[in-house]
Short mmCIF file of C-alpha atoms and ligand atoms in Angstrom, two decimals:
data_model
loop_
_atom_site.label_atom_id
_atom_site.label_comp_id
_atom_site.label_asym_id
_atom_site.label_seq_id
_atom_site.Cartn_x
_atom_site.Cartn_y
_atom_site.Cartn_z
CA MET A 1 0.00 0.00 0.00
CA GLU A 2 1.37 3.35 -0.98
CA ASN A 3 1.98 5.98 1.71
CA ARG A 4 0.98 3.76 4.58
CA THR A 5 2.34 4.80 7.96
CA TYR A 6 2.71 2.22 10.73
CA THR A 7 0.95 3.28 13.91
CA ALA A 8 4.23 3.21 15.83
CA ASP A 9 5.74 5.75 13.42
CA ALA A 10 2.91 8.33 13.57
CA GLU A 11 4.35 11.55 15.00
CA PRO A 12 2.47 14.70 16.03
CA GLY A 13 2.39 17.15 13.14
CA ASP A 14 2.29 14.40 10.48
CA THR A 15 -0.61 13.79 8.17
CA VAL A 16 -0.85 10.04 7.82
CA THR A 17 -2.81 7.11 6.46
CA VAL A 18 -2.80 4.13 8.82
CA ALA A 19 -4.25 0.73 8.01
CA GLY A 20 -5.04 -2.11 10.35
CA TRP A 21 -7.81 -3.66 12.43
CA ALA A 22 -10.57 -2.01 14.47
CA HIS A 23 -9.33 -3.09 17.90
CA GLU A 24 -11.89 -1.30 19.98
CA ILE A 25 -14.69 1.25 19.57
CA ARG A 26 -15.66 3.41 22.51
CA ASP A 27 -18.67 5.65 22.04
CA LEU A 28 -18.96 8.17 24.88
CA GLY A 29 -21.81 10.21 23.39
CA GLY A 30 -20.46 13.49 22.03
CA ILE A 31 -17.09 11.93 21.48
CA ALA A 32 -16.06 8.47 20.29
CA PHE A 33 -12.79 6.62 19.87
CA LEU A 34 -11.71 3.99 17.42
CA ILE A 35 -8.48 2.16 18.28
CA VAL A 36 -6.68 0.95 15.17
CA ARG A 37 -4.16 -1.86 15.59
CA ASP A 38 -1.44 -2.91 13.18
CA THR A 39 1.64 -5.09 13.51
CA THR A 40 3.58 -2.30 15.26
CA GLY A 41 1.00 -1.29 17.85
CA LYS A 42 -2.16 0.75 18.22
CA ILE A 43 -3.32 4.30 17.72
CA GLN A 44 -6.41 6.18 18.86
CA VAL A 45 -8.68 7.88 16.33
CA LYS A 46 -10.91 10.60 17.80
CA PHE A 47 -14.38 11.44 16.54
CA GLU A 48 -15.94 14.69 17.77
CA LYS A 49 -19.44 14.17 16.57
CA ASP A 50 -20.61 17.78 16.42
CA GLU A 51 -17.58 18.98 14.54
CA MET A 52 -17.20 16.23 11.98
CA ASP A 53 -18.96 15.04 8.89
CA ASP A 54 -21.83 12.67 9.83
CA ASP A 55 -20.86 9.98 7.32
CA LEU A 56 -17.31 9.96 8.59
CA VAL A 57 -18.46 9.60 12.21
CA GLU A 58 -20.96 6.91 11.28
CA THR A 59 -18.37 4.83 9.45
CA GLY A 60 -15.85 5.10 12.26
CA VAL A 61 -18.22 4.45 15.14
CA ASN A 62 -20.33 1.68 13.62
CA VAL A 63 -17.53 -0.44 12.25
CA ASN A 64 -17.48 -3.99 13.65
CA ARG A 65 -14.53 -4.89 15.80
CA GLU A 66 -11.67 -6.61 13.92
CA SER A 67 -12.71 -5.18 10.55
CA VAL A 68 -9.84 -3.94 8.42
CA VAL A 69 -9.89 -0.16 8.30
CA GLN A 70 -7.88 2.60 6.73
CA VAL A 71 -7.81 6.01 8.41
CA SER A 72 -6.28 9.24 7.10
CA GLY A 73 -5.84 12.39 9.13
CA ALA A 74 -3.60 14.61 11.20
CA VAL A 75 -1.63 13.22 14.12
CA GLU A 76 -1.89 15.29 17.28
CA GLU A 77 -0.40 15.06 20.71
CA GLU A 78 -2.92 13.88 23.31
CA GLU A 79 -1.61 12.86 26.67
CA ARG A 80 -4.79 11.00 27.61
CA ALA A 81 -4.48 8.74 24.55
CA PRO A 82 -2.90 5.31 25.22
CA THR A 83 0.17 6.14 23.12
CA GLY A 84 0.25 9.88 23.74
CA VAL A 85 -0.95 10.71 20.22
CA GLU A 86 -4.19 10.44 18.30
CA ILE A 87 -5.46 10.88 14.77
CA VAL A 88 -8.09 13.46 13.92
CA PRO A 89 -9.63 11.71 10.91
CA GLU A 90 -10.41 13.19 7.54
CA ASP A 91 -11.26 9.89 5.92
CA VAL A 92 -12.23 6.47 7.26
CA GLU A 93 -12.67 3.46 5.02
CA VAL A 94 -13.78 -0.06 5.93
CA VAL A 95 -11.52 -2.15 3.70
CA ALA A 96 -12.77 -5.57 4.83
CA PRO A 97 -15.63 -5.84 7.33
CA ALA A 98 -15.54 -8.46 10.09
CA ASP A 99 -18.54 -10.50 11.14
CA PRO A 100 -19.87 -9.23 14.49
CA GLU A 101 -19.75 -12.80 15.86
CA LEU A 102 -16.05 -13.52 16.43
CA PRO A 103 -14.97 -17.06 17.33
CA LEU A 104 -12.48 -15.59 19.76
CA ASP A 105 -11.76 -12.17 21.17
CA PRO A 106 -8.39 -10.86 20.02
CA SER A 107 -8.42 -8.15 22.67
CA GLY A 108 -7.91 -10.98 25.16
CA LYS A 109 -10.69 -9.76 27.44
CA VAL A 110 -12.48 -13.06 27.05
CA ASP A 111 -10.23 -16.07 27.64
CA ALA A 112 -10.25 -18.80 25.01
CA ASP A 113 -9.02 -22.36 25.49
CA ILE A 114 -6.07 -23.59 23.44
CA SER A 115 -8.27 -25.64 21.15
CA THR A 116 -10.42 -22.63 20.14
CA ARG A 117 -7.27 -20.59 19.71
CA LEU A 118 -5.66 -23.17 17.43
CA ASP A 119 -8.86 -23.54 15.41
CA ASN A 120 -8.74 -19.78 14.81
CA ARG A 121 -5.00 -19.22 14.75
CA THR A 122 -5.24 -16.13 12.53
CA LEU A 123 -7.37 -14.33 15.08
CA ASP A 124 -5.35 -15.73 17.96
CA LEU A 125 -2.17 -14.24 16.47
CA ARG A 126 -3.75 -10.80 16.58
CA MET A 127 -3.16 -11.04 20.34
CA GLU A 128 0.11 -9.53 21.48
CA GLU A 129 1.08 -12.51 23.61
CA SER A 130 0.54 -15.09 20.88
CA LYS A 131 2.29 -12.95 18.30
CA ALA A 132 5.24 -12.38 20.66
CA ILE A 133 5.91 -16.14 20.86
CA PHE A 134 6.29 -16.40 17.08
CA GLU A 135 8.43 -13.27 16.84
CA ILE A 136 10.69 -14.85 19.46
CA ARG A 137 10.65 -18.16 17.59
CA ALA A 138 11.77 -16.31 14.44
CA GLU A 139 14.59 -14.65 16.38
CA VAL A 140 15.66 -18.04 17.76
CA LEU A 141 15.93 -19.40 14.21
CA ARG A 142 17.80 -16.30 13.02
CA ALA A 143 20.30 -16.44 15.90
CA VAL A 144 20.77 -20.18 15.50
CA ARG A 145 21.49 -19.80 11.77
CA GLU A 146 24.01 -17.07 12.49
CA GLN A 147 25.76 -19.25 15.07
CA PHE A 148 25.92 -22.12 12.58
CA ARG A 149 27.50 -19.78 10.10
CA ASP A 150 30.10 -18.78 12.70
CA LEU A 151 30.80 -22.50 13.08
CA ASN A 152 31.43 -22.67 9.31
CA CYS A 153 28.45 -24.89 8.56
CA THR A 154 26.60 -25.13 5.28
CA GLU A 155 22.80 -25.17 5.50
CA ILE A 156 21.28 -28.18 3.78
CA ASN A 157 17.80 -29.52 2.97
CA THR A 158 17.23 -33.25 2.85
CA PRO A 159 14.22 -35.29 1.64
CA LYS A 160 11.19 -35.68 3.84
CA ILE A 161 9.73 -38.54 1.80
CA VAL A 162 11.86 -41.61 2.32
CA ALA A 163 11.91 -45.35 1.68
CA THR A 164 12.94 -46.32 5.22
CA GLY A 165 12.90 -44.87 8.73
CA THR A 166 15.77 -44.55 11.17
CA GLU A 167 14.44 -44.13 14.66
CA GLY A 168 12.29 -47.25 14.89
CA GLY A 169 9.38 -48.55 12.86
CA THR A 170 6.44 -47.83 15.13
CA GLU A 171 6.82 -44.06 14.92
CA LEU A 172 6.71 -43.93 11.12
CA PHE A 173 3.93 -42.39 9.04
CA PRO A 174 3.45 -44.49 5.93
CA ILE A 175 2.37 -42.84 2.68
CA THR A 176 1.73 -44.08 -0.82
CA TYR A 177 4.37 -43.00 -3.30
CA PHE A 178 3.21 -43.83 -6.83
CA GLY A 179 1.81 -47.14 -5.69
CA GLN A 180 4.81 -47.95 -3.52
CA GLU A 181 5.03 -47.72 0.27
CA ALA A 182 7.08 -44.81 1.53
CA PHE A 183 7.33 -42.85 4.80
CA MET A 184 7.54 -39.34 6.14
CA ASN A 185 11.07 -38.93 7.50
CA GLN A 186 11.52 -39.06 11.28
CA SER A 187 14.90 -37.38 11.23
CA PRO A 188 17.51 -36.18 8.72
CA GLN A 189 20.01 -38.35 10.62
CA LEU A 190 21.27 -40.56 7.79
CA PHE A 191 21.32 -37.84 5.14
CA LYS A 192 23.19 -35.33 7.27
CA GLN A 193 25.73 -38.03 8.12
CA LEU A 194 26.29 -38.67 4.43
CA MET A 195 27.24 -35.01 4.07
CA VAL A 196 30.23 -35.26 6.41
CA GLY A 197 31.81 -37.57 3.87
CA SER A 198 30.99 -35.16 1.07
CA GLY A 199 32.93 -32.03 0.24
CA LEU A 200 30.71 -30.07 2.65
CA GLU A 201 32.04 -31.68 5.87
CA ARG A 202 30.03 -29.60 8.35
CA VAL A 203 26.30 -29.01 7.87
CA PHE A 204 23.10 -28.01 9.55
CA GLU A 205 19.45 -28.33 8.67
CA ILE A 206 16.32 -26.76 10.09
CA GLY A 207 13.33 -28.73 8.90
CA PRO A 208 10.30 -30.83 9.77
CA ILE A 209 10.47 -34.28 11.33
CA PHE A 210 7.44 -36.57 11.44
CA ARG A 211 6.77 -38.94 14.32
CA ALA A 212 3.70 -41.07 14.75
CA GLU A 213 3.80 -40.64 18.54
CA GLU A 214 0.73 -42.46 19.80
CA HIS A 215 -0.03 -40.26 22.76
CA ASN A 216 -0.82 -36.61 23.13
CA THR A 217 1.61 -35.06 25.59
CA PRO A 218 2.40 -31.40 26.32
CA ARG A 219 5.89 -31.87 24.77
CA HIS A 220 5.33 -34.12 21.75
CA LEU A 221 4.12 -33.18 18.29
CA ASN A 222 3.55 -35.40 15.29
CA GLU A 223 5.26 -32.85 13.09
CA ALA A 224 8.11 -30.97 14.76
CA THR A 225 10.96 -28.73 13.67
CA SER A 226 14.36 -30.26 14.12
CA ILE A 227 17.56 -28.23 14.26
CA ASP A 228 20.23 -30.67 13.14
CA PHE A 229 24.00 -30.45 13.14
CA GLU A 230 26.69 -32.82 11.90
CA SER A 231 30.42 -32.37 11.43
CA ALA A 232 33.33 -34.38 10.08
CA PHE A 233 36.32 -34.79 12.41
CA TYR A 234 34.28 -33.95 15.51
CA ASP A 235 33.97 -36.17 18.54
CA HIS A 236 31.08 -36.14 21.01
CA SER A 237 32.77 -33.52 23.13
CA ASP A 238 33.23 -31.15 20.15
CA ALA A 239 29.59 -31.75 19.25
CA MET A 240 28.50 -30.80 22.78
CA ASP A 241 30.54 -27.60 22.54
CA ALA A 242 28.74 -26.70 19.28
CA CYS A 243 25.39 -27.57 20.84
CA GLU A 244 26.05 -25.36 23.83
CA ALA A 245 27.07 -22.47 21.55
CA VAL A 246 23.89 -22.79 19.48
CA VAL A 247 21.54 -22.94 22.47
CA ARG A 248 23.31 -20.02 24.12
CA ALA A 249 23.17 -18.00 20.88
CA ALA A 250 19.40 -18.53 20.73
CA TYR A 251 18.98 -17.15 24.26
CA GLU A 252 21.35 -14.26 23.60
CA GLY A 253 19.55 -13.32 20.39
CA VAL A 254 16.23 -13.22 22.19
CA ALA A 255 17.65 -11.29 25.16
CA GLU A 256 19.14 -8.74 22.79
CA ASN A 257 16.46 -8.38 20.13
CA CYS A 258 13.14 -9.29 21.75
CA GLN A 259 12.88 -6.96 24.73
CA GLU A 260 9.40 -5.82 23.74
CA GLN A 261 8.11 -9.36 23.22
CA LEU A 262 9.60 -10.52 26.51
CA GLU A 263 7.87 -7.65 28.27
CA THR A 264 4.58 -8.55 26.61
CA LEU A 265 5.00 -12.08 27.95
CA GLY A 266 5.82 -10.80 31.42
CA TYR A 267 9.55 -11.61 31.64
CA GLU A 268 11.42 -9.09 33.70
CA ASP A 269 14.80 -10.74 34.06
CA PHE A 270 15.24 -12.95 31.02
CA GLU A 271 18.86 -14.00 30.82
CA ALA A 272 20.98 -16.21 28.60
CA PRO A 273 22.47 -19.15 30.52
CA SER A 274 25.85 -18.17 31.93
CA GLY A 275 28.76 -20.52 32.37
CA ASP A 276 29.32 -23.95 30.86
CA PHE A 277 26.54 -26.50 30.94
CA PRO A 278 27.46 -29.22 33.46
CA ARG A 279 28.19 -32.63 31.92
CA LEU A 280 26.97 -35.54 34.03
CA THR A 281 27.51 -39.15 33.09
CA TYR A 282 24.47 -41.40 32.86
CA GLU A 283 25.79 -43.26 35.90
CA GLU A 284 25.93 -40.06 37.97
CA ALA A 285 22.49 -39.12 36.67
CA ILE A 286 20.82 -42.33 37.86
CA GLU A 287 22.65 -42.15 41.21
CA ARG A 288 21.47 -38.61 41.77
CA ILE A 289 17.93 -39.44 40.71
CA ASN A 290 17.88 -42.40 43.08
CA ALA A 291 19.21 -40.18 45.87
CA THR A 292 16.29 -37.76 45.48
CA GLY A 293 13.95 -40.53 46.62
CA GLU A 294 11.34 -39.27 44.16
CA LEU A 295 10.99 -42.59 42.35
CA ASP A 296 9.09 -45.57 43.70
CA GLU A 297 11.65 -47.92 42.25
CA GLN A 298 15.41 -47.34 42.14
CA LEU A 299 16.91 -47.00 38.68
CA VAL A 300 19.49 -49.53 37.59
CA TRP A 301 22.09 -49.44 34.82
CA GLY A 302 20.38 -49.77 31.45
CA ASP A 303 17.07 -48.13 32.41
CA ASP A 304 15.78 -45.23 30.37
CA LEU A 305 15.28 -42.13 32.50
CA PRO A 306 11.61 -41.80 33.36
CA THR A 307 10.01 -38.37 33.10
CA GLU A 308 9.69 -38.01 36.91
CA GLY A 309 13.38 -38.87 37.19
CA GLU A 310 14.31 -36.20 34.66
CA HIS A 311 12.25 -33.67 36.60
CA ALA A 312 13.80 -34.59 39.95
CA LEU A 313 17.30 -34.30 38.53
CA GLY A 314 16.48 -31.13 36.60
CA GLU A 315 15.25 -29.48 39.74
CA GLU A 316 18.50 -30.30 41.50
CA VAL A 317 20.78 -29.17 38.69
CA GLY A 318 18.67 -26.08 38.03
CA GLU A 319 20.17 -25.24 34.62
CA HIS A 320 20.87 -26.81 31.24
CA TYR A 321 23.04 -29.92 31.57
CA PHE A 322 24.32 -32.78 29.44
CA ILE A 323 23.93 -36.45 30.24
CA THR A 324 26.84 -38.37 28.68
CA ASP A 325 28.13 -41.94 28.47
CA TRP A 326 24.81 -43.75 28.13
CA PRO A 327 24.64 -47.53 28.05
CA SER A 328 25.18 -48.55 24.42
CA GLU A 329 22.07 -50.74 24.48
CA ILE A 330 19.67 -47.80 24.88
CA LYS A 331 21.21 -45.56 22.22
CA PRO A 332 20.61 -46.01 18.47
CA PHE A 333 22.88 -48.18 16.33
CA TYR A 334 24.50 -45.26 14.51
CA ILE A 335 26.02 -43.91 17.76
CA LYS A 336 29.62 -44.95 18.36
CA ASP A 337 30.65 -46.79 21.51
CA HIS A 338 33.68 -45.76 23.51
CA ASP A 339 36.81 -47.41 22.14
CA ASP A 340 37.88 -48.69 25.56
CA ASP A 341 34.42 -49.87 26.70
CA GLU A 342 31.90 -51.21 24.22
CA THR A 343 29.06 -51.13 26.74
CA LEU A 344 29.39 -47.37 26.95
CA SER A 345 28.13 -45.10 24.19
CA THR A 346 29.35 -41.65 23.16
CA GLY A 347 25.72 -40.59 22.95
CA PHE A 348 24.62 -37.55 24.92
CA ASP A 349 21.42 -35.68 25.68
CA LEU A 350 21.14 -32.00 26.46
CA MET A 351 18.54 -31.46 29.13
CA HIS A 352 16.62 -28.39 30.15
CA PRO A 353 15.63 -28.81 33.82
CA SER A 354 12.13 -29.69 32.61
CA MET A 355 12.79 -31.97 29.61
CA GLU A 356 15.13 -33.35 26.94
CA LEU A 357 16.11 -30.85 24.25
CA VAL A 358 18.82 -32.62 22.25
CA SER A 359 20.16 -36.06 21.47
CA GLY A 360 23.54 -36.45 19.86
CA GLY A 361 26.80 -38.32 19.85
CA GLN A 362 29.78 -39.43 17.86
CA ARG A 363 28.74 -41.68 15.01
CA GLU A 364 29.94 -45.10 13.99
CA HIS A 365 31.98 -44.47 10.84
CA ARG A 366 33.56 -47.91 10.45
CA TYR A 367 31.67 -49.87 7.79
CA ASP A 368 31.81 -53.29 9.45
CA HIS A 369 30.73 -52.00 12.85
CA LEU A 370 27.92 -50.00 11.28
CA VAL A 371 26.47 -52.97 9.39
CA ALA A 372 26.74 -55.13 12.52
CA GLY A 373 24.85 -52.43 14.43
CA PHE A 374 21.97 -52.51 11.95
CA GLU A 375 21.67 -56.24 12.39
CA GLN A 376 21.78 -56.01 16.19
CA GLN A 377 18.95 -53.47 16.10
CA GLY A 378 16.89 -55.87 13.98
CA LEU A 379 17.13 -53.66 10.88
CA ASP A 380 17.94 -54.99 7.42
CA PRO A 381 21.22 -53.39 6.30
CA ASP A 382 20.26 -53.96 2.65
CA ALA A 383 17.38 -51.50 3.03
CA PHE A 384 19.96 -48.87 4.01
CA GLU A 385 22.47 -49.69 1.32
CA TYR A 386 22.36 -46.13 -0.06
CA TYR A 387 23.72 -45.08 3.32
CA THR A 388 26.05 -47.87 4.38
CA LYS A 389 27.86 -48.15 1.04
CA MET A 390 29.18 -44.59 1.36
CA PHE A 391 31.03 -45.75 4.46
CA LYS A 392 33.18 -47.86 2.14
CA TYR A 393 34.52 -44.83 0.30
CA GLY A 394 36.21 -42.76 2.98
CA MET A 395 33.84 -41.65 5.72
CA PRO A 396 35.63 -39.56 8.35
CA PRO A 397 34.98 -39.81 12.08
CA HIS A 398 32.09 -37.47 12.84
CA ALA A 399 29.57 -36.33 15.41
CA GLY A 400 26.39 -34.29 15.62
CA TRP A 401 23.01 -33.79 17.24
CA GLY A 402 19.35 -32.92 16.78
CA LEU A 403 17.63 -30.18 18.77
CA GLY A 404 13.85 -29.85 18.97
CA GLY A 405 13.05 -26.31 17.80
CA GLU A 406 9.69 -26.11 19.54
CA ARG A 407 11.10 -27.54 22.77
CA LEU A 408 13.79 -24.89 22.70
CA VAL A 409 11.19 -22.11 22.43
CA MET A 410 8.87 -23.81 24.91
CA THR A 411 11.51 -24.20 27.63
CA MET A 412 12.99 -20.78 26.97
CA LEU A 413 9.62 -19.11 27.55
CA GLY A 414 8.31 -21.54 30.15
CA LEU A 415 5.28 -22.44 27.99
CA ASP A 416 3.27 -25.27 29.47
CA ASN A 417 2.22 -26.73 26.11
CA ILE A 418 4.47 -27.23 23.07
CA ARG A 419 1.51 -26.35 20.84
CA GLU A 420 1.89 -22.72 21.92
CA ALA A 421 5.12 -22.65 19.93
CA VAL A 422 3.71 -24.06 16.65
CA LEU A 423 1.48 -22.14 14.29
CA PHE A 424 -0.58 -25.14 13.19
CA PRO A 425 0.27 -28.12 15.38
CA ARG A 426 -0.21 -31.70 14.28
CA ASP A 427 -1.27 -34.06 17.04
CA ARG A 428 -3.57 -37.06 17.52
CA GLN A 429 -6.69 -34.88 17.30
CA ARG A 430 -5.49 -32.16 14.99
CA LEU A 431 -4.94 -32.41 11.26
CA SER A 432 -6.55 -29.11 10.34
CA PRO A 433 -6.01 -26.20 10.11
P1 ATP B 1 11.57 -37.98 23.75
O1 ATP B 1 12.26 -39.13 24.46
O2 ATP B 1 11.48 -36.74 24.58
O3 ATP B 1 10.28 -38.37 23.12
P2 ATP B 1 13.36 -38.63 21.64
O4 ATP B 1 14.57 -39.07 22.39
O5 ATP B 1 12.44 -39.65 21.08
O6 ATP B 1 12.53 -37.58 22.52
P3 ATP B 1 15.12 -37.81 19.54
O7 ATP B 1 14.88 -38.84 18.52
O8 ATP B 1 16.30 -37.89 20.41
O9 ATP B 1 13.80 -37.67 20.44
O10 ATP B 1 15.04 -36.38 18.79
C1 ATP B 1 15.92 -35.30 19.08
C2 ATP B 1 15.15 -34.11 19.66
O11 ATP B 1 14.04 -33.77 18.81
C3 ATP B 1 14.52 -34.38 21.00
O12 ATP B 1 15.45 -34.20 22.05
C4 ATP B 1 13.42 -33.36 21.04
O13 ATP B 1 13.90 -32.08 21.38
C5 ATP B 1 12.95 -33.31 19.59
N1 ATP B 1 11.78 -34.18 19.38
C6 ATP B 1 11.78 -35.50 19.13
N2 ATP B 1 10.55 -35.97 18.98
C7 ATP B 1 9.72 -34.92 19.14
C8 ATP B 1 8.30 -34.77 19.09
N3 ATP B 1 7.50 -35.80 18.84
N4 ATP B 1 7.79 -33.54 19.29
C9 ATP B 1 8.60 -32.50 19.53
N5 ATP B 1 9.93 -32.57 19.58
C10 ATP B 1 10.51 -33.77 19.39
MG1 MG B 2 16.48 -38.45 22.39
#
């Protein structure tokens, strides 16, 4: 639109045309106010009924809330106005009227449950708080990309329609691909690993992963955004360093560039994590969980960490921390074991005190060991020939990780449901919008 002024830029003395939504109409009798909202904020438009053209007043005062309007006029200082200025209108146009029955109230005066909000995401995102989450999410992705660039990574995009899964068969979504069975990819794991043996060496990808998780939980989606990293000539410790740098960069970007959004969401002292993330071995982790006495049954070597255990430990540690040196048997086949102890894997998880954010590790790059691993996991190595055969042609030692994008935003902002951090979530009940 030509000559449009954002409400935040309207200065006293200017003659402007603003365009946005009719946020609120207050008719006080002789005087009435229309609050126009756009992406930058709001501005008051004042109608003095006796002094203004009747048609103009009628249009401005009778417009339905949330209609798209365009208002032209002079900007004047007015200390009683919410932003200290107001527009004295010369022209008001209803560009796109809104139905008087709104499925949810974008002014936030009437609370809506998450399901109604997600069904009407467009209207929901007219609310400052909802919008702020997605502006922060965008900043997280920007900061993360910049950090990857500082780490000399190349951004890649790998296929999401695949012939085989990697993370276990039950979580796969099957599709029909020209009459042949195919799947939505659960992880870019195998493709990103293939890149470390290519001329690219160090890569990252930000893209969707698809998991047919059976149960609705506050931290699982059926389509999530994975932030993936993989580098040649890295070991698990190098990969943890890179992971820490990326998570920290996300927090720092938000702290630096999202002050307004943080205020909207009620954060007064948002801070990037300081200091190095502690690195606990799996053995220490289960000992400390057992010592909390929070679990009915003591954990033993080889157990997965139950959610209550993660919470108990997280509360004690009180900051991001890594869990390293997992038992080989509970980490995937593509993770390398320690050279001096085959029962111990180089796999690691990065934990936020409230949940897992990242899984990573050094990868098995020796062809024979890799093929043996497939067989041990009950997978047919032939189905993965496109992957395994490249390990015969010079595959360097390498390491990497996958970070859940929504979990990063969710834990950063203390959201109690991961769906708050996704525009259009996919879960057991939700396939539309
Ligand atoms: P969890 O045990 O919490 O279900 P996972 O160990 O199955 O996670 P990984 O395969 O390790 O998940 O995936 C790496 C990261 O991707 C996880 O740490 C998490 O941040 C994110 N992630 C995985 N699955 C989901 C999902 N269904 N919804 C949202 N994020 C996910
Ligand atoms: Mg994991």
